[in-house]
Amino acid sequence: GAGVSQSPSNKVTEKGKDVELRCDPISGHTALYWYRQSLGQGLEFLIYFQGNSAPDKSGLPSDRFSAERTGGSVSTLTIQRTQQEDSAVYLCASSLKPGSNQPQHFGDGTRLSIL
Amino acid sequence: ILNVEQSPQSLHVQEGDSTNFTCSFPSSNFYALHWYRWETAKSPEALFVMTLNGDEKKKGRISATLNTKEGYSYLYIKGSQPEDSATYLCAFNAGGTSYGKLTFGQGTILTVHP
């Protein structure tokens, strides 16, 4: 079956612009996660959606970052007034059920470059 | 701040060698430990999710062990092949209010030379 799909695969934008990154999880997966990997850094947790519960936003680095998940499926990560330090690979993952003992299935990521 | 450390940072082995690397994590508030393989130009792939102290898991030539009391997990690869070349990531979850949230180590970059 189809895996986690992310778009765009690459995005280059100017500092100060807003960007939207999209994630289509695996059908039927109730949990969805966003991570980012900045140059030379490890994978950093951003936000976690679990079913209809309030998302865990504890990893969002600033109020310029927001995410939503519509209809329990597709998710959009929005970065407003982008800064150069936002340049990173943004990865989305989903799991069948919420829970830390569930393997996460990752998309190929969006490589974001802020000029 | 949770500290998840992986060692070594990188490793070069010859085809056919067996190898292992380490993931260290906080021994308190343990809930789960994940291992992922991330090949260049691909997405991270789940290898194992481990939850019980003393757990051992195996997938083909790759196996992992878990010691939650002392806070470490080992990943072993037997008879390494060039296609095993990848970054191997471990990720820790503390449960409780961190339910679902993984803290990743920096990864071990494995290169297997033919």
PDB file of C-alpha atoms in Angstrom:
ATOM      1  CA  GLY A   1       0.000   0.000   0.000  1.00  0.00           C
ATOM      2  CA  ALA A   2       0.932   3.663  -0.219  1.00  0.00           C
ATOM      3  CA  GLY A   3       3.356   4.987   2.347  1.00  0.00           C
ATOM      4  CA  VAL A   4       3.526   8.396   3.978  1.00  0.00           C
ATOM      5  CA  SER A   5       3.555  11.064   1.307  1.00  0.00           C
ATOM      6  CA  GLN A   6       5.049  14.534   1.753  1.00  0.00           C
ATOM      7  CA  SER A   7       4.968  17.546  -0.527  1.00  0.00           C
ATOM      8  CA  PRO A   8       6.767  19.405  -1.821  1.00  0.00           C
ATOM      9  CA  SER A   9       9.951  17.339  -1.791  1.00  0.00           C
ATOM     10  CA  ASN A  10      12.031  20.504  -2.051  1.00  0.00           C
ATOM     11  CA  LYS A  11      11.172  24.112  -1.260  1.00  0.00           C
ATOM     12  CA  VAL A  12      13.367  27.158  -1.695  1.00  0.00           C
ATOM     13  CA  THR A  13      12.011  30.461  -0.442  1.00  0.00           C
ATOM     14  CA  GLU A  14      13.143  33.870   0.648  1.00  0.00           C
ATOM     15  CA  LYS A  15      13.527  34.872   4.261  1.00  0.00           C
ATOM     16  CA  GLY A  16      10.331  36.361   5.624  1.00  0.00           C
ATOM     17  CA  LYS A  17       7.953  34.359   3.425  1.00  0.00           C
ATOM     18  CA  ASP A  18       5.420  31.852   4.792  1.00  0.00           C
ATOM     19  CA  VAL A  19       5.630  28.187   3.777  1.00  0.00           C
ATOM     20  CA  GLU A  20       3.244  25.249   4.036  1.00  0.00           C
ATOM     21  CA  LEU A  21       4.413  21.658   4.113  1.00  0.00           C
ATOM     22  CA  ARG A  22       1.960  18.846   3.569  1.00  0.00           C
ATOM     23  CA  CYS A  23       1.824  15.290   4.888  1.00  0.00           C
ATOM     24  CA  ASP A  24      -0.511  12.470   3.821  1.00  0.00           C
ATOM     25  CA  PRO A  25      -0.224   9.661   6.380  1.00  0.00           C
ATOM     26  CA  ILE A  26      -0.814   5.990   5.696  1.00  0.00           C
ATOM     27  CA  SER A  27      -4.544   5.356   5.426  1.00  0.00           C
ATOM     28  CA  GLY A  28      -5.995   4.250   8.758  1.00  0.00           C
ATOM     29  CA  HIS A  29      -3.069   5.520  10.843  1.00  0.00           C
ATOM     30  CA  THR A  30      -4.420   7.543  13.751  1.00  0.00           C
ATOM     31  CA  ALA A  31      -1.165   9.089  14.982  1.00  0.00           C
ATOM     32  CA  LEU A  32       0.881  11.627  13.011  1.00  0.00           C
ATOM     33  CA  TYR A  33       4.231  13.199  13.897  1.00  0.00           C
ATOM     34  CA  TRP A  34       6.393  16.012  12.532  1.00  0.00           C
ATOM     35  CA  TYR A  35      10.178  16.121  12.973  1.00  0.00           C
ATOM     36  CA  ARG A  36      12.972  18.171  11.484  1.00  0.00           C
ATOM     37  CA  GLN A  37      16.654  17.582  10.918  1.00  0.00           C
ATOM     38  CA  SER A  38      18.807  20.668  10.697  1.00  0.00           C
ATOM     39  CA  LEU A  39      22.323  20.432   9.250  1.00  0.00           C
ATOM     40  CA  GLY A  40      24.574  18.489  11.596  1.00  0.00           C
ATOM     41  CA  GLN A  41      21.771  17.841  14.067  1.00  0.00           C
ATOM     42  CA  GLY A  42      19.706  14.812  14.990  1.00  0.00           C
ATOM     43  CA  LEU A  43      16.014  14.366  14.340  1.00  0.00           C
ATOM     44  CA  GLU A  44      14.085  16.870  16.460  1.00  0.00           C
ATOM     45  CA  PHE A  45      10.476  16.297  17.532  1.00  0.00           C
ATOM     46  CA  LEU A  46       8.092  19.110  16.594  1.00  0.00           C
ATOM     47  CA  ILE A  47       4.466  18.042  17.113  1.00  0.00           C
ATOM     48  CA  TYR A  48       2.336  14.921  17.572  1.00  0.00           C
ATOM     49  CA  PHE A  49      -1.328  14.379  16.695  1.00  0.00           C
ATOM     50  CA  GLN A  50      -3.147  11.416  18.225  1.00  0.00           C
ATOM     51  CA  GLY A  51      -6.667  10.763  17.009  1.00  0.00           C
ATOM     52  CA  ASN A  52      -9.091  13.412  18.212  1.00  0.00           C
ATOM     53  CA  SER A  53      -7.020  14.452  21.227  1.00  0.00           C
ATOM     54  CA  ALA A  54      -5.313  17.813  21.523  1.00  0.00           C
ATOM     55  CA  PRO A  55      -1.909  17.673  19.797  1.00  0.00           C
ATOM     56  CA  ASP A  56       1.363  17.676  21.739  1.00  0.00           C
ATOM     57  CA  LYS A  57       2.973  20.893  20.474  1.00  0.00           C
ATOM     58  CA  SER A  58       5.818  20.887  22.958  1.00  0.00           C
ATOM     59  CA  GLY A  59       8.519  20.611  20.270  1.00  0.00           C
ATOM     60  CA  LEU A  60       7.505  23.602  18.143  1.00  0.00           C
ATOM     61  CA  PRO A  61      10.493  25.963  18.318  1.00  0.00           C
ATOM     62  CA  SER A  62       8.576  29.260  18.139  1.00  0.00           C
ATOM     63  CA  ASP A  63       5.111  30.722  17.605  1.00  0.00           C
ATOM     64  CA  ARG A  64       5.970  31.096  13.920  1.00  0.00           C
ATOM     65  CA  PHE A  65       5.397  27.342  13.653  1.00  0.00           C
ATOM     66  CA  SER A  66       1.927  25.821  13.612  1.00  0.00           C
ATOM     67  CA  ALA A  67       0.361  22.612  12.384  1.00  0.00           C
ATOM     68  CA  GLU A  68      -3.081  21.247  11.859  1.00  0.00           C
ATOM     69  CA  ARG A  69      -4.560  17.935  10.934  1.00  0.00           C
ATOM     70  CA  THR A  70      -7.867  18.043   9.109  1.00  0.00           C
ATOM     71  CA  GLY A  71     -10.358  15.198   9.278  1.00  0.00           C
ATOM     72  CA  GLY A  72      -7.889  13.021  11.126  1.00  0.00           C
ATOM     73  CA  SER A  73      -5.864  12.535   7.965  1.00  0.00           C
ATOM     74  CA  VAL A  74      -3.803  15.112   6.055  1.00  0.00           C
ATOM     75  CA  SER A  75      -1.598  17.448   8.071  1.00  0.00           C
ATOM     76  CA  THR A  76      -0.092  20.819   7.189  1.00  0.00           C
ATOM     77  CA  LEU A  77       2.925  22.347   8.923  1.00  0.00           C
ATOM     78  CA  THR A  78       3.047  26.115   8.455  1.00  0.00           C
ATOM     79  CA  ILE A  79       6.076  28.287   9.103  1.00  0.00           C
ATOM     80  CA  GLN A  80       5.400  32.033   9.084  1.00  0.00           C
ATOM     81  CA  ARG A  81       8.003  34.717   8.424  1.00  0.00           C
ATOM     82  CA  THR A  82      10.690  32.122   7.700  1.00  0.00           C
ATOM     83  CA  GLN A  83      14.213  32.612   9.013  1.00  0.00           C
ATOM     84  CA  GLN A  84      17.448  31.086   7.738  1.00  0.00           C
ATOM     85  CA  GLU A  85      17.648  28.845  10.803  1.00  0.00           C
ATOM     86  CA  ASP A  86      14.405  27.198   9.643  1.00  0.00           C
ATOM     87  CA  SER A  87      16.359  25.550   6.806  1.00  0.00           C
ATOM     88  CA  ALA A  88      16.140  21.802   7.435  1.00  0.00           C
ATOM     89  CA  VAL A  89      14.633  18.545   6.258  1.00  0.00           C
ATOM     90  CA  TYR A  90      11.106  18.283   7.644  1.00  0.00           C
ATOM     91  CA  LEU A  91       9.929  14.702   8.118  1.00  0.00           C
ATOM     92  CA  CYS A  92       6.425  13.448   8.756  1.00  0.00           C
ATOM     93  CA  ALA A  93       5.622  10.031  10.211  1.00  0.00           C
ATOM     94  CA  SER A  94       2.485   8.115  11.099  1.00  0.00           C
ATOM     95  CA  SER A  95       1.675   5.093  13.216  1.00  0.00           C
ATOM     96  CA  LEU A  96      -1.305   2.773  13.264  1.00  0.00           C
ATOM     97  CA  LYS A  97      -2.235   3.625  16.821  1.00  0.00           C
ATOM     98  CA  PRO A  98      -1.123   6.290  19.249  1.00  0.00           C
ATOM     99  CA  GLY A  99       1.544   5.011  21.601  1.00  0.00           C
ATOM    100  CA  SER A 100       5.234   4.966  22.040  1.00  0.00           C
ATOM    101  CA  ASN A 101       5.459   1.217  21.398  1.00  0.00           C
ATOM    102  CA  GLN A 102       4.230   1.656  17.833  1.00  0.00           C
ATOM    103  CA  PRO A 103       6.776   1.811  14.988  1.00  0.00           C
ATOM    104  CA  GLN A 104       6.603   5.052  13.060  1.00  0.00           C
ATOM    105  CA  HIS A 105       6.466   5.089   9.261  1.00  0.00           C
ATOM    106  CA  PHE A 106       8.256   8.043   7.720  1.00  0.00           C
ATOM    107  CA  GLY A 107       7.802   9.994   4.522  1.00  0.00           C
ATOM    108  CA  ASP A 108      10.703  11.067   2.323  1.00  0.00           C
ATOM    109  CA  GLY A 109      10.692  14.556   3.818  1.00  0.00           C
ATOM    110  CA  THR A 110      10.607  18.122   2.542  1.00  0.00           C
ATOM    111  CA  ARG A 111      13.988  19.822   2.173  1.00  0.00           C
ATOM    112  CA  LEU A 112      13.388  23.482   3.030  1.00  0.00           C
ATOM    113  CA  SER A 113      15.998  26.089   2.123  1.00  0.00           C
ATOM    114  CA  ILE A 114      15.595  29.689   3.257  1.00  0.00           C
ATOM    115  CA  LEU A 115      17.670  32.186   1.261  1.00  0.00           C
TER     116      LEU A 115
ATOM    117  CA  ILE B   1      16.180  17.630  28.543  1.00  0.00           C
ATOM    118  CA  LEU B   2      16.486  13.927  27.696  1.00  0.00           C
ATOM    119  CA  ASN B   3      19.934  12.810  26.572  1.00  0.00           C
ATOM    120  CA  VAL B   4      20.133   9.986  24.031  1.00  0.00           C
ATOM    121  CA  GLU B   5      23.694   9.189  22.981  1.00  0.00           C
ATOM    122  CA  GLN B   6      24.837   6.895  20.212  1.00  0.00           C
ATOM    123  CA  SER B   7      28.336   5.564  19.677  1.00  0.00           C
ATOM    124  CA  PRO B   8      30.362   5.412  17.635  1.00  0.00           C
ATOM    125  CA  GLN B   9      29.415   8.403  15.498  1.00  0.00           C
ATOM    126  CA  SER B  10      30.604   6.567  12.385  1.00  0.00           C
ATOM    127  CA  LEU B  11      31.954   3.159  11.536  1.00  0.00           C
ATOM    128  CA  HIS B  12      33.670   1.671   8.494  1.00  0.00           C
ATOM    129  CA  VAL B  13      33.730  -2.131   8.146  1.00  0.00           C
ATOM    130  CA  GLN B  14      34.541  -4.630   5.457  1.00  0.00           C
ATOM    131  CA  GLU B  15      31.899  -6.795   3.848  1.00  0.00           C
ATOM    132  CA  GLY B  16      31.388  -9.908   5.954  1.00  0.00           C
ATOM    133  CA  ASP B  17      32.437  -8.265   9.235  1.00  0.00           C
ATOM    134  CA  SER B  18      30.059  -8.315  12.169  1.00  0.00           C
ATOM    135  CA  THR B  19      29.567  -5.052  13.979  1.00  0.00           C
ATOM    136  CA  ASN B  20      27.665  -3.461  16.814  1.00  0.00           C
ATOM    137  CA  PHE B  21      26.855  -0.041  18.145  1.00  0.00           C
ATOM    138  CA  THR B  22      25.385   1.437  21.286  1.00  0.00           C
ATOM    139  CA  CYS B  23      22.489   3.650  22.285  1.00  0.00           C
ATOM    140  CA  SER B  24      22.489   5.126  25.806  1.00  0.00           C
ATOM    141  CA  PHE B  25      19.369   6.669  27.318  1.00  0.00           C
ATOM    142  CA  PRO B  26      18.025   7.751  30.720  1.00  0.00           C
ATOM    143  CA  SER B  27      17.354   4.695  32.894  1.00  0.00           C
ATOM    144  CA  SER B  28      14.479   6.397  34.715  1.00  0.00           C
ATOM    145  CA  ASN B  29      10.975   6.772  33.276  1.00  0.00           C
ATOM    146  CA  PHE B  30      11.633   4.304  30.474  1.00  0.00           C
ATOM    147  CA  TYR B  31       8.712   3.435  28.210  1.00  0.00           C
ATOM    148  CA  ALA B  32      10.082   2.377  24.810  1.00  0.00           C
ATOM    149  CA  LEU B  33      13.239   2.327  22.703  1.00  0.00           C
ATOM    150  CA  HIS B  34      13.068   2.420  18.903  1.00  0.00           C
ATOM    151  CA  TRP B  35      15.718   1.596  16.283  1.00  0.00           C
ATOM    152  CA  TYR B  36      15.496   2.970  12.730  1.00  0.00           C
ATOM    153  CA  ARG B  37      17.664   2.611   9.634  1.00  0.00           C
ATOM    154  CA  TRP B  38      17.998   5.656   7.383  1.00  0.00           C
ATOM    155  CA  GLU B  39      19.556   5.087   3.987  1.00  0.00           C
ATOM    156  CA  THR B  40      20.680   8.031   1.895  1.00  0.00           C
ATOM    157  CA  ALA B  41      17.880   9.477  -0.267  1.00  0.00           C
ATOM    158  CA  LYS B  42      15.288   7.291   1.443  1.00  0.00           C
ATOM    159  CA  SER B  43      13.002   7.649   4.457  1.00  0.00           C
ATOM    160  CA  PRO B  44      13.843   6.218   7.894  1.00  0.00           C
ATOM    161  CA  GLU B  45      12.683   2.608   8.243  1.00  0.00           C
ATOM    162  CA  ALA B  46      11.607   1.088  11.542  1.00  0.00           C
ATOM    163  CA  LEU B  47      13.734  -1.864  12.666  1.00  0.00           C
ATOM    164  CA  PHE B  48      12.645  -2.582  16.232  1.00  0.00           C
ATOM    165  CA  VAL B  49      10.496  -1.238  19.047  1.00  0.00           C
ATOM    166  CA  MET B  50      11.594  -2.543  22.410  1.00  0.00           C
ATOM    167  CA  THR B  51       9.754  -2.121  25.677  1.00  0.00           C
ATOM    168  CA  LEU B  52      10.876  -4.799  28.152  1.00  0.00           C
ATOM    169  CA  ASN B  53      14.149  -5.031  30.054  1.00  0.00           C
ATOM    170  CA  GLY B  54      16.165  -7.928  28.681  1.00  0.00           C
ATOM    171  CA  ASP B  55      14.243  -7.855  25.393  1.00  0.00           C
ATOM    172  CA  GLU B  56      16.067  -9.230  22.363  1.00  0.00           C
ATOM    173  CA  LYS B  57      14.740  -8.728  18.849  1.00  0.00           C
ATOM    174  CA  LYS B  58      15.985 -10.066  15.532  1.00  0.00           C
ATOM    175  CA  LYS B  59      15.301  -9.246  11.898  1.00  0.00           C
ATOM    176  CA  GLY B  60      17.428 -11.227   9.459  1.00  0.00           C
ATOM    177  CA  ARG B  61      21.088 -10.445  10.199  1.00  0.00           C
ATOM    178  CA  ILE B  62      20.218  -7.544  12.519  1.00  0.00           C
ATOM    179  CA  SER B  63      19.433  -7.971  16.202  1.00  0.00           C
ATOM    180  CA  ALA B  64      19.078  -5.709  19.213  1.00  0.00           C
ATOM    181  CA  THR B  65      19.175  -6.051  22.979  1.00  0.00           C
ATOM    182  CA  LEU B  66      17.801  -3.811  25.696  1.00  0.00           C
ATOM    183  CA  ASN B  67      18.902  -3.068  29.265  1.00  0.00           C
ATOM    184  CA  THR B  68      16.519  -0.553  30.810  1.00  0.00           C
ATOM    185  CA  LYS B  69      18.077  -0.716  34.291  1.00  0.00           C
ATOM    186  CA  GLU B  70      21.425   0.593  33.079  1.00  0.00           C
ATOM    187  CA  GLY B  71      20.016   2.558  30.147  1.00  0.00           C
ATOM    188  CA  TYR B  72      21.537   1.060  27.020  1.00  0.00           C
ATOM    189  CA  SER B  73      20.647  -0.874  23.888  1.00  0.00           C
ATOM    190  CA  TYR B  74      22.986  -2.615  21.461  1.00  0.00           C
ATOM    191  CA  LEU B  75      22.339  -3.126  17.758  1.00  0.00           C
ATOM    192  CA  TYR B  76      24.248  -5.978  16.103  1.00  0.00           C
ATOM    193  CA  ILE B  77      24.737  -6.681  12.413  1.00  0.00           C
ATOM    194  CA  LYS B  78      26.096 -10.094  11.505  1.00  0.00           C
ATOM    195  CA  GLY B  79      28.027 -10.514   8.249  1.00  0.00           C
ATOM    196  CA  SER B  80      27.668  -6.879   7.107  1.00  0.00           C
ATOM    197  CA  GLN B  81      26.788  -6.292   3.457  1.00  0.00           C
ATOM    198  CA  PRO B  82      27.230  -3.078   1.415  1.00  0.00           C
ATOM    199  CA  GLU B  83      23.444  -2.644   1.424  1.00  0.00           C
ATOM    200  CA  ASP B  84      23.595  -2.315   5.222  1.00  0.00           C
ATOM    201  CA  SER B  85      25.327   1.049   4.753  1.00  0.00           C
ATOM    202  CA  ALA B  86      23.047   3.607   6.375  1.00  0.00           C
ATOM    203  CA  THR B  87      22.591   5.797   9.439  1.00  0.00           C
ATOM    204  CA  TYR B  88      21.204   3.824  12.373  1.00  0.00           C
ATOM    205  CA  LEU B  89      19.078   5.882  14.749  1.00  0.00           C
ATOM    206  CA  CYS B  90      17.785   5.027  18.177  1.00  0.00           C
ATOM    207  CA  ALA B  91      14.941   6.938  19.812  1.00  0.00           C
ATOM    208  CA  PHE B  92      13.753   6.956  23.415  1.00  0.00           C
ATOM    209  CA  ASN B  93      10.329   7.565  24.903  1.00  0.00           C
ATOM    210  CA  ALA B  94       9.696   8.350  28.544  1.00  0.00           C
ATOM    211  CA  GLY B  95       5.937   7.756  28.517  1.00  0.00           C
ATOM    212  CA  GLY B  96       3.717   9.796  30.829  1.00  0.00           C
ATOM    213  CA  THR B  97       3.260  13.311  29.482  1.00  0.00           C
ATOM    214  CA  SER B  98       5.779  12.431  26.727  1.00  0.00           C
ATOM    215  CA  TYR B  99       3.428   9.781  25.347  1.00  0.00           C
ATOM    216  CA  GLY B 100       4.152   9.370  21.635  1.00  0.00           C
ATOM    217  CA  LYS B 101       7.110  11.754  21.651  1.00  0.00           C
ATOM    218  CA  LEU B 102      10.456  10.266  20.580  1.00  0.00           C
ATOM    219  CA  THR B 103      13.855  11.749  21.435  1.00  0.00           C
ATOM    220  CA  PHE B 104      16.390  10.653  18.840  1.00  0.00           C
ATOM    221  CA  GLY B 105      20.116  10.119  19.152  1.00  0.00           C
ATOM    222  CA  GLN B 106      22.473  11.625  16.592  1.00  0.00           C
ATOM    223  CA  GLY B 107      22.857   8.287  14.823  1.00  0.00           C
ATOM    224  CA  THR B 108      25.696   5.941  13.887  1.00  0.00           C
ATOM    225  CA  ILE B 109      26.757   6.165  10.236  1.00  0.00           C
ATOM    226  CA  LEU B 110      27.740   2.714   9.012  1.00  0.00           C
ATOM    227  CA  THR B 111      29.712   2.228   5.795  1.00  0.00           C
ATOM    228  CA  VAL B 112      30.288  -1.318   4.587  1.00  0.00           C
ATOM    229  CA  HIS B 113      33.082  -1.615   2.027  1.00  0.00           C
ATOM    230  CA  PRO B 114      32.904  -4.405  -0.591  1.00  0.00           C
TER     231      PRO B 114
END
